Amino acid sequence: MNKRIIFILCNIIFLLAGCWDEQPIEEHGFAIGSSIDLAEEKNEGTYNVMFTSQFVVTSGFGTPAQGSGGGKKSFMNLSVTGESIFESSREMSTKTSLTPFYEHLKVIVVSSDIAKEPNLFSSLMDIFLRDHEMRRGIRVAVTEGEAKSLLEINPENEKLPAMYINEVLKKNAKSIEVMDPVTMGVLQQYLLTKSSYVLPMLLSEENEINSEGGAVFHGQENKMIGTLSNDEMKGLNFIKGKVNGGIVNLEVDGQSVIYEIKNARSQIKIDTQNPNNMNISVSIKAEGSIGEKFGSQSLKDPKYQAKLEKNVGKAIEQLAMKSLEKGQNELNADIYGFDSILKQKHYDVWKEVKDKWITGDQLFTKTNVQISAEAIVRSIGSSDVTHEKGVE
Amino acid sequence: MNRFEYADNKFSEIEMMIAIPSFIIGVGILSLPQALASATTAMDGVFSILIAGGIVTFITWAIAKFAASFPDTTFISYASLIVSKPVAILLTFLFAIVFFSITAYQVRKIADISKQYLFDQTPVEVISLTFFLVIIYAVSGSRVGIIRLNMMFFPFILFIAIIVVIFNLNWFKFSNFLPVFQSNINDYLTGVNKSLFSFGGFGILWFYMAYVNKPNKAPKMAALGTGFPIALYALIFLACIGVYGESVTASMLYPTVELAKMVEIPGGILERFESIFFVIWIMAIFNTTAMAFDITVLAINLVFHHIPKIKIIFLLSPLIYAIAMYPQNLIEVSAFETFLNYAVFYYSIFVLVLLFVVAKIRGVKPSE
């Protein structure tokens, strides 16, 4: 019996001694944000890119008793230049005592220089989809200028710039100037279906980050082809019907009124009678309240209210038209998702026009799009009139 | 060392009902949505699953019914009655080979997947060995023990799968489901074909039916048991399409695992949900592998009854391990998989048809 136990124990030594994947948690370098910049173009089609990762320095946080970690920085940025991101991230581990660990990566910022090179952006995204450490919830954004500088800002209320960027991207879902955050998983869908899409555009200004319109990517050319201004983003979001907040400025009787949108939905109908000349009708329905109003006109007046609602509708139509104008005529990029509606609702037609939609006959640019918008003012706030009409 | 002895060596019909889905649910579902999404348009794959499910339920019922008409008789004895002893031995032996290969395949596949997502540095050989050692331990115990282990694991498996789907509802885009009914007949058939194989669990009935204590109730229960994986697979497939859309699902290796990776428990408490999913799913694969190995041993034991079970296990184990390690890469493993799927599925049907027809012609009646 004794011999048997010793025999088993000896075997256990072999089974328990080695753990290949042993990884003490204090040696993990938790990367929470990354940026990609173009370093140089080597030859035709090959590039050197600078990959920067932001790692959390846990000691920088301090313990609750110590207060705020004694002025130590709570993050560390590492940059490596190389041809591929995988190579760079491996090289990164030789530069630090930590092992880079990307399971908790939150956000990737790509500079527009990268985005404008054909096929480069999508190729660089490969590792974020292939590597088992990467998650599909990573948010992707584009910035004009150097992307690395976004990871270096010093936000007032956040310790970690990457977390700050992440929060800014998340909050944006509440306003219509900016895109819903685009995650890696959704991005892959765009890339695989060769659809055109828009990524949120960020600008860094000293210690804060501004969302500034969007970067338009062309599905077929596979590169960034232009930007949308804030107003054009509003229009785009109205057409897509994904609005959960935000404001529309308008004028009624020469006085400016701020209409606050609670939500807006759109209905897109495509008439495919003549596949070479399709009619698309977009009807937008918005609901909201009056956020701010100048002048002394009473909002309880039904006539005024009707006029107000009509003007809001017009303002929305204008925004949508302006955006459509840009996408359809200037950029030739179907960022409105008409192609996927065709595919989902008119599959037979889609099979026919698939190759002629953007390329070839460019059917997309030839479609007639009718936009109509209706707005409802649900509430006017807690006070009707702030001041009586002054003596003129 | 004393082994725990169960009071009875028989399965109840409920245990039989759970054994079927426990055997079916394994590595198949991890990649099934990919196969379906690449064959059919949008959510049409779900119809393939349902059609395949219907077919499989029927076959399961038929095999159970046939085997139940020979209560308390092992496969080899009633097969000898019907098609003579030498042929029966050959049939049993082929079954042994089939289940032997399933065991090897599962051992390899679980190692591949765990390496991909959990153990980056650990060699595949070591992962499979540790997993396989536990399997060997389970199989060298009592047969009823394995079946009862199924009963214990099964609720966890269902629970975790449903949790994964529920937490993904947040990411659902219902427009991904459109267009419906746009695949042509060939696409559906490819889909049915692919899902049929992932439902191939009825083979175990040939051997386990002899141990059921109320054989007349078993066919209904076995058919009911197939319902679980059908519903579960349909649900997971819909979740993949809803969350990723057809094109992304088709490009992923293991969409179901990716689904688990998408889960973010609100509040940032648990970001890496897939590790829990894996722990539970390895239990599911453990059930499948343990039963497959057990049936291999059982089938060989039926042919050579004088060899003790433990000897057969120790003889087979190194062979299984060697075969599991033989394929060099993913492509070879999936070629092995395809071959196996065909073999398991058609061989079971072939045996059913053969025995049924010969029994009818020769008028073999079960001895009352």
mmCIF file of C-alpha atoms in Angstrom, chain B residues 25-282:
data_model
loop_
_atom_site.group_PDB
_atom_site.id
_atom_site.type_symbol
_atom_site.label_atom_id
_atom_site.label_comp_id
_atom_site.label_asym_id
_atom_site.label_seq_id
_atom_site.Cartn_x
_atom_site.Cartn_y
_atom_site.Cartn_z
ATOM 1 C CA ILE B 25 -23.956 18.313 -27.403
ATOM 2 C CA GLY B 26 -20.241 18.595 -27.739
ATOM 3 C CA VAL B 27 -17.819 20.232 -30.112
ATOM 4 C CA GLY B 28 -20.319 20.187 -32.989
ATOM 5 C CA ILE B 29 -22.297 23.232 -31.954
ATOM 6 C CA LEU B 30 -19.183 25.354 -31.505
ATOM 7 C CA SER B 31 -18.706 25.474 -35.250
ATOM 8 C CA LEU B 32 -22.138 24.513 -36.631
ATOM 9 C CA PRO B 33 -23.376 28.124 -37.063
ATOM 10 C CA GLN B 34 -20.381 28.781 -39.279
ATOM 11 C CA ALA B 35 -21.158 25.842 -41.546
ATOM 12 C CA LEU B 36 -24.827 26.800 -41.765
ATOM 13 C CA ALA B 37 -24.212 30.495 -42.341
ATOM 14 C CA SER B 38 -21.868 29.767 -45.204
ATOM 15 C CA ALA B 39 -24.401 27.444 -46.811
ATOM 16 C CA THR B 40 -27.655 29.370 -46.430
ATOM 17 C CA THR B 41 -28.851 32.969 -46.558
ATOM 18 C CA ALA B 42 -29.438 34.933 -43.357
ATOM 19 C CA MET B 43 -31.555 32.991 -40.879
ATOM 20 C CA ASP B 44 -32.604 30.246 -43.277
ATOM 21 C CA GLY B 45 -30.174 27.862 -41.631
ATOM 22 C CA VAL B 46 -32.581 27.506 -38.757
ATOM 23 C CA PHE B 47 -34.991 25.662 -41.033
ATOM 24 C CA SER B 48 -32.205 23.284 -41.945
ATOM 25 C CA ILE B 49 -31.661 22.642 -38.247
ATOM 26 C CA LEU B 50 -35.338 21.949 -37.718
ATOM 27 C CA ILE B 51 -35.630 19.631 -40.710
ATOM 28 C CA ALA B 52 -32.482 17.767 -39.697
ATOM 29 C CA GLY B 53 -33.808 17.645 -36.148
ATOM 30 C CA GLY B 54 -37.037 16.067 -37.327
ATOM 31 C CA ILE B 55 -35.180 13.405 -39.280
ATOM 32 C CA VAL B 56 -32.869 12.643 -36.383
ATOM 33 C CA THR B 57 -35.722 12.437 -33.896
ATOM 34 C CA PHE B 58 -37.385 9.882 -36.112
ATOM 35 C CA ILE B 59 -34.230 7.776 -36.508
ATOM 36 C CA THR B 60 -33.601 7.935 -32.775
ATOM 37 C CA TRP B 61 -37.103 6.768 -32.084
ATOM 38 C CA ALA B 62 -36.827 3.987 -34.661
ATOM 39 C CA ILE B 63 -33.541 2.649 -33.291
ATOM 40 C CA ALA B 64 -34.803 2.804 -29.717
ATOM 41 C CA LYS B 65 -38.043 1.083 -30.714
ATOM 42 C CA PHE B 66 -36.193 -1.654 -32.529
ATOM 43 C CA ALA B 67 -33.718 -2.211 -29.713
ATOM 44 C CA ALA B 68 -36.538 -2.095 -27.149
ATOM 45 C CA SER B 69 -38.266 -5.014 -28.825
ATOM 46 C CA PHE B 70 -35.373 -7.118 -27.533
ATOM 47 C CA PRO B 71 -35.457 -6.123 -23.869
ATOM 48 C CA ASP B 72 -32.413 -6.828 -21.718
ATOM 49 C CA THR B 73 -30.574 -8.237 -24.708
ATOM 50 C CA THR B 74 -27.251 -6.872 -25.822
ATOM 51 C CA PHE B 75 -26.719 -5.699 -29.369
ATOM 52 C CA ILE B 76 -24.594 -8.673 -30.306
ATOM 53 C CA SER B 77 -27.116 -11.226 -29.079
ATOM 54 C CA TYR B 78 -30.077 -9.923 -30.993
ATOM 55 C CA ALA B 79 -27.942 -9.154 -33.997
ATOM 56 C CA SER B 80 -26.736 -12.798 -33.953
ATOM 57 C CA LEU B 81 -30.335 -13.952 -33.814
ATOM 58 C CA ILE B 82 -31.145 -11.920 -36.894
ATOM 59 C CA VAL B 83 -28.094 -11.984 -39.136
ATOM 60 C CA SER B 84 -26.037 -14.877 -37.719
ATOM 61 C CA LYS B 85 -23.147 -14.698 -35.321
ATOM 62 C CA PRO B 86 -20.180 -13.850 -37.621
ATOM 63 C CA VAL B 87 -22.013 -10.920 -39.181
ATOM 64 C CA ALA B 88 -23.097 -9.721 -35.738
ATOM 65 C CA ILE B 89 -19.486 -9.803 -34.556
ATOM 66 C CA LEU B 90 -18.441 -7.799 -37.607
ATOM 67 C CA LEU B 91 -21.187 -5.224 -37.019
ATOM 68 C CA THR B 92 -20.250 -4.827 -33.360
ATOM 69 C CA PHE B 93 -16.615 -4.531 -34.231
ATOM 70 C CA LEU B 94 -17.321 -1.779 -36.752
ATOM 71 C CA PHE B 95 -19.277 0.067 -34.085
ATOM 72 C CA ALA B 96 -16.264 -0.243 -31.816
ATOM 73 C CA ILE B 97 -14.075 1.328 -34.491
ATOM 74 C CA VAL B 98 -16.539 4.152 -35.085
ATOM 75 C CA PHE B 99 -16.811 5.072 -31.415
ATOM 76 C CA PHE B 100 -13.094 4.592 -30.994
ATOM 77 C CA SER B 101 -12.532 7.249 -33.664
ATOM 78 C CA ILE B 102 -15.108 9.567 -32.104
ATOM 79 C CA THR B 103 -13.214 9.391 -28.838
ATOM 80 C CA ALA B 104 -9.950 10.212 -30.571
ATOM 81 C CA TYR B 105 -11.533 13.064 -32.489
ATOM 82 C CA GLN B 106 -13.106 14.630 -29.403
ATOM 83 C CA VAL B 107 -9.867 14.389 -27.462
ATOM 84 C CA ARG B 108 -8.068 16.198 -30.246
ATOM 85 C CA LYS B 109 -10.713 18.799 -30.858
ATOM 86 C CA ILE B 110 -11.092 19.831 -27.226
ATOM 87 C CA ALA B 111 -7.348 20.301 -27.049
ATOM 88 C CA ASP B 112 -7.304 22.421 -30.195
ATOM 89 C CA ILE B 113 -10.079 24.672 -28.974
ATOM 90 C CA SER B 114 -8.687 25.028 -25.465
ATOM 91 C CA LYS B 115 -5.325 25.906 -26.889
ATOM 92 C CA GLN B 116 -6.848 28.546 -29.097
ATOM 93 C CA TYR B 117 -8.739 30.275 -26.303
ATOM 94 C CA LEU B 118 -7.275 29.242 -22.972
ATOM 95 C CA PHE B 119 -3.790 27.754 -23.003
ATOM 96 C CA ASP B 120 -1.676 29.660 -25.413
ATOM 97 C CA GLN B 121 1.655 28.107 -24.468
ATOM 98 C CA THR B 122 0.684 24.607 -23.405
ATOM 99 C CA PRO B 123 1.304 21.993 -26.106
ATOM 100 C CA VAL B 124 -1.757 20.302 -27.579
ATOM 101 C CA GLU B 125 -0.333 16.927 -26.566
ATOM 102 C CA VAL B 126 -0.375 17.844 -22.910
ATOM 103 C CA ILE B 127 -3.852 19.337 -22.954
ATOM 104 C CA SER B 128 -5.303 16.251 -24.596
ATOM 105 C CA LEU B 129 -3.412 13.931 -22.303
ATOM 106 C CA THR B 130 -4.748 15.526 -19.141
ATOM 107 C CA PHE B 131 -8.257 15.544 -20.518
ATOM 108 C CA PHE B 132 -7.931 11.979 -21.716
ATOM 109 C CA LEU B 133 -6.611 10.738 -18.371
ATOM 110 C CA VAL B 134 -9.797 11.953 -16.714
ATOM 111 C CA ILE B 135 -11.824 10.203 -19.395
ATOM 112 C CA ILE B 136 -9.941 6.969 -18.774
ATOM 113 C CA TYR B 137 -10.627 7.298 -15.084
ATOM 114 C CA ALA B 138 -14.335 7.843 -15.709
ATOM 115 C CA VAL B 139 -14.628 4.929 -18.085
ATOM 116 C CA SER B 140 -12.828 2.480 -15.846
ATOM 117 C CA GLY B 141 -15.504 3.112 -13.227
ATOM 118 C CA SER B 142 -19.050 1.946 -13.527
ATOM 119 C CA ARG B 143 -21.159 2.541 -16.601
ATOM 120 C CA VAL B 144 -24.130 3.803 -14.639
ATOM 121 C CA GLY B 145 -21.793 6.311 -13.054
ATOM 122 C CA ILE B 146 -21.141 7.983 -16.417
ATOM 123 C CA ILE B 147 -24.827 8.077 -17.213
ATOM 124 C CA ARG B 148 -25.625 9.636 -13.847
ATOM 125 C CA LEU B 149 -22.856 12.160 -14.304
ATOM 126 C CA ASN B 150 -24.744 13.281 -17.420
ATOM 127 C CA MET B 151 -27.765 13.960 -15.287
ATOM 128 C CA MET B 152 -25.660 16.120 -13.044
ATOM 129 C CA PHE B 153 -23.896 18.109 -15.769
ATOM 130 C CA PHE B 154 -26.770 18.575 -18.152
ATOM 131 C CA PRO B 155 -28.639 21.372 -16.306
ATOM 132 C CA PHE B 156 -25.425 23.395 -16.115
ATOM 133 C CA ILE B 157 -24.857 23.021 -19.819
ATOM 134 C CA LEU B 158 -28.369 24.162 -20.693
ATOM 135 C CA PHE B 159 -28.113 27.001 -18.219
ATOM 136 C CA ILE B 160 -24.838 28.394 -19.530
ATOM 137 C CA ALA B 161 -25.998 28.169 -23.145
ATOM 138 C CA ILE B 162 -29.159 30.087 -22.351
ATOM 139 C CA ILE B 163 -27.221 32.677 -20.360
ATOM 140 C CA VAL B 164 -24.927 33.252 -23.325
ATOM 141 C CA VAL B 165 -27.910 33.856 -25.586
ATOM 142 C CA ILE B 166 -29.718 36.111 -23.112
ATOM 143 C CA PHE B 167 -26.740 38.343 -22.465
ATOM 144 C CA ASN B 168 -26.286 38.744 -26.177
ATOM 145 C CA LEU B 169 -29.807 40.042 -26.738
ATOM 146 C CA ASN B 170 -28.315 43.470 -26.196
ATOM 147 C CA TRP B 171 -26.327 43.166 -29.432
ATOM 148 C CA PHE B 172 -29.130 41.709 -31.515
ATOM 149 C CA LYS B 173 -29.884 43.364 -34.808
ATOM 150 C CA PHE B 174 -33.095 41.911 -36.068
ATOM 151 C CA SER B 175 -32.491 43.178 -39.577
ATOM 152 C CA ASN B 176 -29.748 40.553 -39.770
ATOM 153 C CA PHE B 177 -32.433 37.884 -39.939
ATOM 154 C CA LEU B 178 -33.668 39.138 -43.289
ATOM 155 C CA PRO B 179 -34.182 38.057 -46.013
ATOM 156 C CA VAL B 180 -36.102 34.924 -45.087
ATOM 157 C CA PHE B 181 -36.696 31.960 -47.417
ATOM 158 C CA GLN B 182 -34.221 33.127 -50.024
ATOM 159 C CA SER B 183 -31.976 30.101 -50.072
ATOM 160 C CA ASN B 184 -32.606 27.607 -52.805
ATOM 161 C CA ILE B 185 -33.313 23.938 -52.213
ATOM 162 C CA ASN B 186 -29.677 22.986 -52.611
ATOM 163 C CA ASP B 187 -28.609 25.432 -49.916
ATOM 164 C CA TYR B 188 -31.178 24.006 -47.535
ATOM 165 C CA LEU B 189 -30.022 20.481 -48.289
ATOM 166 C CA THR B 190 -26.396 21.378 -47.644
ATOM 167 C CA GLY B 191 -27.555 22.914 -44.379
ATOM 168 C CA VAL B 192 -29.600 19.854 -43.465
ATOM 169 C CA ASN B 193 -26.652 17.670 -44.324
ATOM 170 C CA LYS B 194 -24.344 19.661 -42.083
ATOM 171 C CA SER B 195 -26.735 19.781 -39.151
ATOM 172 C CA LEU B 196 -27.659 16.107 -39.443
ATOM 173 C CA PHE B 197 -24.134 15.162 -38.557
ATOM 174 C CA SER B 198 -24.011 17.366 -35.541
ATOM 175 C CA PHE B 199 -27.082 15.568 -34.227
ATOM 176 C CA GLY B 200 -25.630 12.088 -34.679
ATOM 177 C CA GLY B 201 -26.174 10.771 -31.175
ATOM 178 C CA PHE B 202 -28.459 7.861 -31.790
ATOM 179 C CA GLY B 203 -25.630 5.349 -32.186
ATOM 180 C CA ILE B 204 -25.355 5.017 -28.426
ATOM 181 C CA LEU B 205 -28.853 3.553 -28.284
ATOM 182 C CA TRP B 206 -27.707 0.297 -29.878
ATOM 183 C CA PHE B 207 -25.656 -0.405 -26.799
ATOM 184 C CA TYR B 208 -27.270 1.436 -23.944
ATOM 185 C CA MET B 209 -30.828 0.217 -24.603
ATOM 186 C CA ALA B 210 -29.907 -3.137 -23.093
ATOM 187 C CA TYR B 211 -29.445 -1.440 -19.740
ATOM 188 C CA VAL B 212 -32.691 0.505 -19.608
ATOM 189 C CA ASN B 213 -35.034 -0.796 -16.970
ATOM 190 C CA LYS B 214 -38.281 0.107 -18.717
ATOM 191 C CA PRO B 215 -37.492 -0.452 -22.397
ATOM 192 C CA ASN B 216 -41.026 0.180 -23.603
ATOM 193 C CA LYS B 217 -40.908 3.765 -22.353
ATOM 194 C CA ALA B 218 -37.418 4.458 -23.678
ATOM 195 C CA PRO B 219 -38.152 5.186 -27.375
ATOM 196 C CA LYS B 220 -40.420 8.087 -26.531
ATOM 197 C CA MET B 221 -37.956 9.427 -23.998
ATOM 198 C CA ALA B 222 -35.006 9.121 -26.381
ATOM 199 C CA ALA B 223 -36.938 11.032 -29.047
ATOM 200 C CA LEU B 224 -37.837 13.665 -26.479
ATOM 201 C CA GLY B 225 -34.196 13.910 -25.486
ATOM 202 C CA THR B 226 -33.225 14.837 -29.064
ATOM 203 C CA GLY B 227 -35.521 17.821 -28.677
ATOM 204 C CA PHE B 228 -33.068 19.541 -26.327
ATOM 205 C CA PRO B 229 -30.171 19.867 -28.744
ATOM 206 C CA ILE B 230 -32.487 20.793 -31.613
ATOM 207 C CA ALA B 231 -33.952 23.690 -29.656
ATOM 208 C CA LEU B 232 -30.569 24.684 -28.285
ATOM 209 C CA TYR B 233 -28.821 24.603 -31.662
ATOM 210 C CA ALA B 234 -31.590 26.600 -33.301
ATOM 211 C CA LEU B 235 -31.363 29.169 -30.519
ATOM 212 C CA ILE B 236 -27.595 29.483 -30.723
ATOM 213 C CA PHE B 237 -27.658 29.721 -34.491
ATOM 214 C CA LEU B 238 -30.256 32.498 -34.355
ATOM 215 C CA ALA B 239 -28.176 34.292 -31.745
ATOM 216 C CA CYS B 240 -25.086 34.141 -33.970
ATOM 217 C CA ILE B 241 -26.973 35.486 -36.977
ATOM 218 C CA GLY B 242 -28.682 38.148 -34.877
ATOM 219 C CA VAL B 243 -25.479 39.365 -33.329
ATOM 220 C CA TYR B 244 -22.964 38.954 -36.132
ATOM 221 C CA GLY B 245 -24.951 38.720 -39.312
ATOM 222 C CA GLU B 246 -24.498 36.061 -41.905
ATOM 223 C CA SER B 247 -21.179 37.095 -43.420
ATOM 224 C CA VAL B 248 -19.289 37.418 -40.146
ATOM 225 C CA THR B 249 -20.691 34.180 -38.762
ATOM 226 C CA ALA B 250 -19.517 32.439 -41.906
ATOM 227 C CA SER B 251 -15.992 33.756 -41.438
ATOM 228 C CA MET B 252 -15.500 32.713 -37.820
ATOM 229 C CA LEU B 253 -14.074 29.391 -36.722
ATOM 230 C CA TYR B 254 -16.107 28.930 -33.566
ATOM 231 C CA PRO B 255 -18.996 31.421 -33.601
ATOM 232 C CA THR B 256 -20.485 29.984 -30.427
ATOM 233 C CA VAL B 257 -17.330 30.690 -28.459
ATOM 234 C CA GLU B 258 -17.199 34.186 -29.911
ATOM 235 C CA LEU B 259 -20.760 34.614 -28.740
ATOM 236 C CA ALA B 260 -19.641 33.789 -25.235
ATOM 237 C CA LYS B 261 -16.822 36.293 -25.627
ATOM 238 C CA MET B 262 -19.291 39.043 -26.464
ATOM 239 C CA VAL B 263 -20.984 38.695 -23.100
ATOM 240 C CA GLU B 264 -20.220 41.621 -20.855
ATOM 241 C CA ILE B 265 -21.852 41.467 -17.482
ATOM 242 C CA PRO B 266 -22.966 45.030 -16.723
ATOM 243 C CA GLY B 267 -20.822 46.828 -14.211
ATOM 244 C CA GLY B 268 -17.564 45.391 -15.442
ATOM 245 C CA ILE B 269 -17.540 42.658 -12.814
ATOM 246 C CA LEU B 270 -16.844 39.904 -15.233
ATOM 247 C CA GLU B 271 -15.352 40.735 -18.575
ATOM 248 C CA ARG B 272 -14.052 37.354 -19.557
ATOM 249 C CA PHE B 273 -17.227 35.369 -19.488
ATOM 250 C CA GLU B 274 -15.917 32.858 -21.985
ATOM 251 C CA SER B 275 -13.737 31.261 -19.336
ATOM 252 C CA ILE B 276 -16.840 30.195 -17.429
ATOM 253 C CA PHE B 277 -18.486 29.118 -20.622
ATOM 254 C CA PHE B 278 -15.479 26.955 -21.354
ATOM 255 C CA VAL B 279 -15.451 25.297 -17.981
ATOM 256 C CA ILE B 280 -19.045 24.238 -18.466
ATOM 257 C CA TRP B 281 -18.631 23.325 -22.099
ATOM 258 C CA ILE B 282 -15.693 21.086 -21.341
#
